[in-house]
Amino acid sequence: MPAVSPDIKQLLTDYDQLHLIAAAESLTEDQVKDLEDQIRAIDFDQITAARESSDSSAGDDAVPRADNAVAPATVVRPPVSDEERLQRQKDIATGNRLLADGAVAVITVAGGQGTRLGFDRPKGMFPIGPVSNMSLFQIFAEQIAARRERHGGSLPWLVMTSDATHQETQDYFSDNSYFGLDPQTVHFFKQGSMPAVDAESGQILMNGSSSICRSPDGHGGMVTALDSSGLLQQLADAGVKHFFYHQVDNPTVIICDPALIGVHDRIQSDLTTNVVRKVDPMERMGVLVDIDGETQIIEYSELTEQQAHRQDDAGNWVFWAGNTAIHVFSLTFLQSLVADGCQLELHVAHKKVPHVGADGEPVDPSEPNAHKFERFIFDALPLAQKTLIVEGDRDREFNPVKNATGSDSPETSQAAISRIGREWLQQSGINVSEDQVVEVSPATALDADELKQKLEAGSVTVAQLTK
């Protein structure tokens, strides 16, 4: 029987993973080599440190962290004065110029499955158009195509997938002719993965005789994945200066909003974050705050009910600035993260992980049994020299699809898409009932003004937008 190499045996001995040596005894030579490759890819020191940090804190620092937090001191809010409106127009002009110059790229984080929606395919393939039934991916593709047509720039699209979604996502784009986009301008890159370990013993779990249980390393793995794919350098060489980042579950995101791009550039921000007002203190959203002069995000799970309701002296909620996961990164900031090793904090999650036991039989736990590890992109905030928070229009920009029913569900998201369409029609002087289902695809118009122009020209009819 083939034996594991001496260096692997020593590594597994040092980190108390001897069960992997035992597992190798029944494998072929090729299987042992494959298992060794998987083992070499693991940073055992990182995993050990993350588990020790999680065990030692166990929530101890959550209370003081929240207690030390204050509402963000500086936020770019929707304009109300003539001066602010003028500045916004200047920012839009700057954003338009950067888009025309090819200085902006789009990153769509699409590593997740639609499991919580009862959809066993990549979430980006989920049908969400209330009239067209088009998928999330198609909506984004049409936005990008419309931006390219409007501004004339290249606007590369980077789609971050995972082991679970990579091939099916690529096939979906290919089968749909990339929704009319030039395939050379759409780039797929795969996020990394981390092993799952037994929550009690710390031993790495197996999902087959020669295969380690692994899961995606979180959206914070984007920086490493973008660099290792070669895309970061490729786009830098092509003149890209800013990266617009969003997650795949929000169909009403305004991709490469010129106003957001423009203010990000004007402030020379390393990392800009779009926020919206929480509808309720207990809403399950992370919030942006200032802690000791640094911009950080506190997750909703870190807040007690009393903390979540905390108000400032003026009676405003402290934890109001909900994170939309819409960001703009500067190229130089991403390059600095790469130069520093991309080591965002590794977080531990206690999850149910089916696996294969020592006897080779499948184990399907009924309770959380394992630790998974992931990084969060917002942990880059304290590492930035200059950050910017911009308050967006929640009704227009943030209507995600996260749950099968209730809030942030397909029903609420489709209702928002339809409401936006009705508002645009009403701004064009067309009366539509409040129960009329409307959808204005990005290929038809990116905003109310463009829709009005097309309606007046007769190139679009109301009947095409409704059902």
XYZ file of C-alpha atoms in Angstrom, residues 6-461:
456
model
C 7.439 11.962 5.216
C 6.751 15.707 5.150
C 2.989 15.146 5.068
C 3.229 12.579 7.859
C 5.164 15.057 10.011
C 2.692 17.843 9.224
C -0.295 15.706 10.194
C 1.471 14.531 13.342
C 2.270 18.101 14.387
C -1.362 19.177 14.016
C -3.001 16.047 15.446
C -4.538 14.957 12.149
C -3.338 11.348 12.275
C -6.709 10.066 11.046
C -5.734 11.306 7.580
C -2.682 9.029 7.644
C -4.951 6.129 8.504
C -7.333 7.099 5.714
C -4.483 7.013 3.201
C -3.683 3.371 3.958
C -6.591 2.130 1.839
C -5.984 4.433 -1.128
C -4.309 3.966 -4.474
C -1.105 5.814 -5.277
C -2.983 8.414 -7.333
C -5.541 8.906 -4.559
C -2.788 9.411 -1.982
C -1.173 12.027 -4.205
C -4.515 13.831 -4.575
C -5.081 13.749 -0.813
C -1.571 15.072 -0.182
C -2.198 17.963 -2.577
C -5.330 18.845 -0.617
C -3.430 18.678 2.675
C -0.598 20.887 1.402
C -3.137 23.550 0.460
C -4.284 23.879 4.084
C -2.866 26.571 6.344
C -3.086 24.669 9.633
C -1.693 27.571 11.648
C -4.487 29.860 10.435
C -7.198 27.342 11.199
C -5.797 26.594 14.646
C -5.490 30.289 15.475
C -9.032 30.999 14.267
C -10.488 28.229 16.431
C -8.503 29.350 19.469
C -9.575 32.958 18.959
C -13.198 31.910 18.580
C -13.068 29.760 21.712
C -11.396 32.447 23.811
C -13.717 35.273 22.802
C -16.988 33.336 22.581
C -18.799 36.628 22.351
C -16.895 38.333 25.158
C -15.746 41.218 22.972
C -19.076 41.689 21.178
C -20.664 43.696 23.956
C -17.805 46.188 24.450
C -17.317 46.503 20.680
C -20.953 47.504 20.228
C -20.876 49.723 23.315
C -17.856 51.576 21.954
C -19.464 52.119 18.563
C -21.023 55.378 17.408
C -22.920 56.249 14.257
C -20.670 57.111 11.298
C -19.427 60.676 11.648
C -19.247 61.356 7.923
C -21.858 60.146 5.451
C -22.612 61.452 1.960
C -26.394 61.711 2.072
C -28.949 62.293 -0.701
C -28.712 65.963 -1.744
C -31.218 68.437 -0.304
C -29.633 71.836 -0.986
C -28.846 73.430 -4.335
C -25.151 73.198 -3.512
C -25.429 69.475 -2.776
C -27.412 68.861 -5.955
C -24.775 70.696 -7.977
C -22.025 68.600 -6.393
C -23.947 65.427 -7.192
C -24.179 66.458 -10.848
C -20.417 67.003 -10.867
C -19.909 63.548 -9.332
C -22.175 62.013 -11.975
C -20.150 63.723 -14.697
C -16.956 62.315 -13.192
C -18.467 58.836 -12.997
C -19.618 59.067 -16.606
C -16.121 60.075 -17.700
C -14.476 57.211 -15.807
C -16.915 54.738 -17.347
C -16.262 56.143 -20.820
C -12.510 55.894 -20.232
C -12.728 52.194 -19.338
C -11.474 52.904 -15.825
C -14.181 50.844 -14.068
C -14.838 47.098 -13.790
C -17.722 45.188 -12.187
C -17.317 42.377 -9.656
C -20.390 40.201 -9.037
C -20.035 37.813 -6.102
C -21.929 34.697 -7.184
C -20.551 31.741 -5.264
C -23.788 30.792 -3.526
C -26.503 28.297 -4.382
C -30.206 29.143 -4.235
C -30.819 26.515 -1.569
C -32.678 28.844 0.819
C -35.007 29.737 -2.041
C -35.770 26.088 -2.786
C -33.622 26.436 -5.921
C -30.823 23.887 -6.290
C -28.786 25.815 -8.842
C -26.476 28.846 -8.661
C -28.431 31.723 -7.149
C -27.587 33.976 -10.094
C -29.745 31.740 -12.283
C -32.817 32.343 -10.112
C -35.742 33.786 -12.159
C -36.809 37.117 -10.657
C -38.279 39.328 -13.415
C -41.985 39.839 -12.525
C -42.993 40.071 -16.209
C -40.065 38.556 -18.111
C -39.063 35.898 -15.561
C -35.463 36.756 -16.427
C -32.723 35.633 -14.058
C -30.577 37.735 -11.782
C -27.619 37.152 -14.096
C -29.574 38.367 -17.123
C -30.695 41.529 -15.325
C -27.069 42.331 -14.473
C -25.921 41.487 -18.006
C -28.506 43.852 -19.473
C -27.422 46.607 -17.088
C -23.801 46.180 -18.095
C -24.679 46.135 -21.799
C -26.731 49.311 -21.365
C -23.887 51.017 -19.484
C -21.459 50.105 -22.248
C -23.813 51.492 -24.881
C -24.459 54.688 -22.927
C -20.859 55.441 -21.962
C -18.864 53.711 -24.662
C -16.365 52.148 -22.249
C -15.309 48.506 -22.071
C -16.685 47.850 -18.545
C -15.252 44.352 -17.881
C -17.483 42.020 -15.858
C -15.857 39.742 -13.286
C -18.067 36.978 -11.874
C -16.740 35.276 -8.741
C -17.985 31.704 -8.482
C -17.257 28.805 -6.128
C -16.517 25.105 -6.541
C -20.274 24.517 -6.317
C -21.313 27.084 -8.937
C -18.356 27.563 -11.288
C -19.031 25.123 -14.116
C -22.806 25.509 -14.112
C -22.488 29.297 -14.161
C -20.090 29.198 -17.103
C -22.369 26.792 -18.960
C -25.381 29.021 -18.280
C -23.677 32.043 -19.799
C -22.494 30.010 -22.775
C -25.928 28.460 -23.372
C -27.444 31.962 -23.358
C -24.792 33.468 -25.646
C -23.556 35.610 -22.756
C -26.821 37.566 -22.980
C -25.437 39.477 -25.935
C -22.165 40.482 -24.272
C -18.784 39.832 -25.839
C -17.484 36.678 -24.070
C -14.011 38.230 -24.019
C -15.306 40.903 -21.634
C -16.861 38.472 -19.123
C -14.393 36.804 -16.773
C -15.126 34.001 -14.304
C -12.851 33.428 -11.342
C -13.323 30.994 -8.503
C -13.090 31.865 -4.826
C -10.979 29.711 -2.587
C -12.146 27.105 -0.116
C -11.360 26.052 3.435
C -11.585 22.656 5.128
C -14.307 21.861 7.634
C -13.192 20.444 10.974
C -14.948 18.619 13.777
C -16.104 21.210 16.290
C -14.902 19.191 19.281
C -11.671 17.549 18.154
C -10.575 19.915 15.404
C -9.970 16.971 13.098
C -10.492 17.593 9.404
C -13.664 15.987 8.081
C -13.749 13.839 4.956
C -16.505 13.622 2.356
C -14.986 10.599 0.637
C -12.122 8.176 0.996
C -9.641 10.640 -0.510
C -11.553 13.913 -0.424
C -11.547 16.531 2.330
C -14.745 18.405 3.226
C -14.334 21.962 2.003
C -16.533 25.051 1.772
C -16.115 28.493 0.141
C -13.864 30.896 2.030
C -16.451 33.709 2.023
C -16.748 36.909 0.035
C -13.598 38.102 1.779
C -11.722 35.584 -0.331
C -12.375 37.816 -3.333
C -9.073 39.683 -3.074
C -6.916 36.548 -3.072
C -8.985 34.928 -5.817
C -8.874 38.029 -8.009
C -5.112 38.208 -7.646
C -4.389 34.502 -8.127
C -6.575 34.431 -11.254
C -4.349 37.051 -12.837
C -7.330 39.323 -13.438
C -6.212 42.041 -11.043
C -2.974 42.582 -12.959
C -4.681 42.136 -16.327
C -7.224 44.851 -15.603
C -4.644 47.150 -14.050
C -2.671 46.865 -17.288
C -5.877 47.684 -19.202
C -6.328 50.940 -17.277
C -8.983 49.958 -14.728
C -8.771 52.167 -11.621
C -11.954 51.300 -9.716
C -13.918 48.106 -9.054
C -17.673 48.231 -8.443
C -18.568 45.287 -6.173
C -21.997 43.803 -5.485
C -23.587 40.527 -4.471
C -25.681 38.405 -6.780
C -28.913 38.499 -4.782
C -29.955 42.144 -5.337
C -31.736 42.677 -8.687
C -32.249 46.429 -8.202
C -28.604 47.315 -7.589
C -27.573 50.229 -9.819
C -24.464 48.694 -11.326
C -21.680 51.268 -11.681
C -23.910 54.109 -10.521
C -22.020 57.123 -11.923
C -22.809 59.195 -8.822
C -21.248 56.559 -6.549
C -18.230 56.078 -8.810
C -17.792 59.851 -9.067
C -17.875 60.655 -5.354
C -15.567 57.700 -4.647
C -13.072 59.167 -7.111
C -13.480 62.745 -5.840
C -12.793 61.776 -2.229
C -9.964 59.467 -3.364
C -11.497 56.735 -1.248
C -9.826 53.347 -0.909
C -13.110 51.647 -0.103
C -16.565 53.163 -0.481
C -19.680 51.525 0.962
C -23.298 52.115 0.036
C -25.627 52.017 3.057
C -29.382 52.301 3.538
C -31.480 53.066 6.579
C -32.635 50.029 8.494
C -36.414 49.712 8.625
C -36.281 48.408 12.181
C -33.546 48.316 14.845
C -33.743 44.517 14.901
C -33.517 44.084 11.129
C -30.982 41.402 10.256
C -28.435 43.672 8.596
C -24.862 44.465 9.432
C -24.360 48.148 10.225
C -21.525 50.565 9.573
C -20.196 52.368 12.629
C -17.186 54.274 13.870
C -15.100 52.581 16.573
C -12.109 54.506 17.909
C -12.079 56.589 14.751
C -12.158 53.602 12.379
C -14.993 52.621 10.049
C -16.122 49.094 10.860
C -19.134 46.831 10.425
C -20.967 45.218 13.307
C -23.057 42.207 12.384
C -26.656 42.066 13.613
C -25.823 38.907 15.546
C -23.378 40.913 17.684
C -26.070 43.278 18.968
C -28.345 42.659 21.899
C -31.865 44.026 21.562
C -31.006 46.854 23.952
C -27.906 47.774 21.956
C -29.773 47.657 18.645
C -32.275 50.225 19.968
C -29.594 52.595 21.294
C -30.127 56.237 20.320
C -27.851 59.257 20.259
C -28.560 62.539 22.042
C -30.753 63.675 19.144
C -32.922 60.564 19.360
C -31.524 58.903 16.229
C -30.619 55.240 16.080
C -26.892 54.694 16.432
C -27.021 51.497 14.378
C -28.981 52.827 11.404
C -26.555 52.461 8.493
C -27.385 49.071 7.014
C -24.733 47.459 4.837
C -25.965 46.748 1.294
C -22.783 44.884 0.296
C -22.367 47.420 -2.508
C -18.821 48.763 -2.539
C -16.321 50.545 -4.745
C -12.672 49.536 -4.348
C -9.745 51.489 -5.689
C -7.192 49.476 -7.635
C -4.387 50.762 -5.424
C -6.152 49.566 -2.271
C -6.682 46.064 -3.676
C -3.028 45.999 -4.697
C -1.995 47.008 -1.175
C -4.073 44.168 0.293
C -2.360 41.736 -2.065
C 1.050 43.090 -1.101
C 0.188 42.503 2.563
C -0.871 38.907 1.917
C -4.659 39.397 1.702
C -4.965 38.115 5.236
C -8.391 39.305 6.283
C -9.592 37.861 9.562
C -10.715 34.235 9.449
C -14.146 33.783 11.056
C -15.473 30.523 12.500
C -19.040 29.334 11.905
C -20.643 26.395 13.736
C -22.532 24.431 11.069
C -23.986 21.043 10.189
C -21.580 19.307 7.815
C -22.411 15.870 6.394
C -19.279 13.768 6.072
C -17.839 10.276 5.990
C -16.970 8.714 9.338
C -13.840 6.767 10.230
C -15.680 3.564 9.281
C -16.359 4.887 5.798
C -20.077 5.296 6.433
C -21.888 8.579 5.684
C -22.779 10.790 8.657
C -25.689 13.238 8.351
C -25.733 15.274 11.594
C -28.969 16.652 13.004
C -27.154 19.381 14.935
C -24.170 21.624 14.149
C -21.108 19.412 14.347
C -18.353 21.275 12.562
C -16.460 24.501 12.198
C -16.345 26.211 8.817
C -14.033 29.119 8.083
C -14.669 32.218 6.005
C -13.484 35.772 5.459
C -15.693 38.854 5.146
C -14.902 41.563 2.628
C -15.948 44.297 5.042
C -13.026 43.382 7.297
C -10.980 45.354 4.773
C -12.552 48.578 6.074
C -10.157 49.136 9.013
C -7.227 48.440 6.677
C -8.105 51.310 4.347
C -6.414 54.690 4.710
C -9.549 56.491 3.532
C -13.096 55.148 3.525
C -16.360 56.675 2.409
C -19.964 55.927 3.349
C -22.718 56.918 0.935
C -26.399 56.683 1.858
C -28.468 55.269 -0.979
C -32.169 55.114 -1.786
C -33.291 51.868 -0.190
C -36.521 51.547 -2.168
C -34.642 51.932 -5.445
C -31.324 50.211 -4.786
C -31.718 47.458 -2.218
C -34.325 44.729 -2.668
C -32.423 41.468 -2.197
C -33.627 37.896 -2.568
C -32.428 36.048 0.526
C -35.390 34.103 1.927
C -38.053 31.858 0.402
C -40.864 33.758 2.109
C -41.392 36.891 4.180
C -38.939 39.783 4.051
C -36.236 39.833 1.369
C -38.045 37.122 -0.583
C -38.844 36.713 -4.298
C -42.281 38.150 -3.573
C -40.961 41.356 -1.972
C -38.186 41.753 -4.541
C -40.534 41.351 -7.508
C -42.965 43.782 -5.898
C -40.122 46.315 -5.663
C -39.146 45.838 -9.319
C -42.780 46.365 -10.289
C -43.134 49.441 -8.053
C -40.040 51.019 -9.596
C -41.472 50.412 -13.066
C -44.805 51.983 -12.118
C -43.044 55.042 -10.689
C -41.068 55.497 -13.900
C -44.223 55.249 -15.986
C -45.977 57.761 -13.736
C -43.034 60.153 -14.143
C -43.663 59.871 -17.885
C -47.264 60.960 -17.353
C -48.763 57.488 -17.723
C -51.320 56.428 -15.143
C -51.043 52.835 -13.973
C -52.919 51.186 -11.139
C -51.047 50.250 -7.979
C -51.722 46.565 -8.589
C -50.389 46.625 -12.158
C -47.368 44.363 -12.607
C -44.644 46.296 -14.438
C -41.061 45.508 -15.363
C -38.679 47.857 -17.134
C -35.712 45.769 -18.179
C -32.291 47.441 -18.212
C -32.187 46.832 -21.967
C -35.211 49.123 -22.242
C -34.086 51.868 -19.865
C -31.626 52.415 -17.034
C -33.656 55.222 -15.459
C -36.926 57.145 -15.640
C -35.551 59.794 -18.007
C -34.429 57.237 -20.567
C -37.790 55.460 -20.386
C -39.630 58.734 -20.951
C -37.548 59.461 -24.045
C -38.267 56.035 -25.513
C -41.975 56.220 -24.755
C -42.191 59.627 -26.429
C -40.277 58.316 -29.442
C -42.591 55.329 -29.703
C -39.749 52.801 -29.487
C -41.309 51.319 -26.346
C -44.979 50.765 -25.490
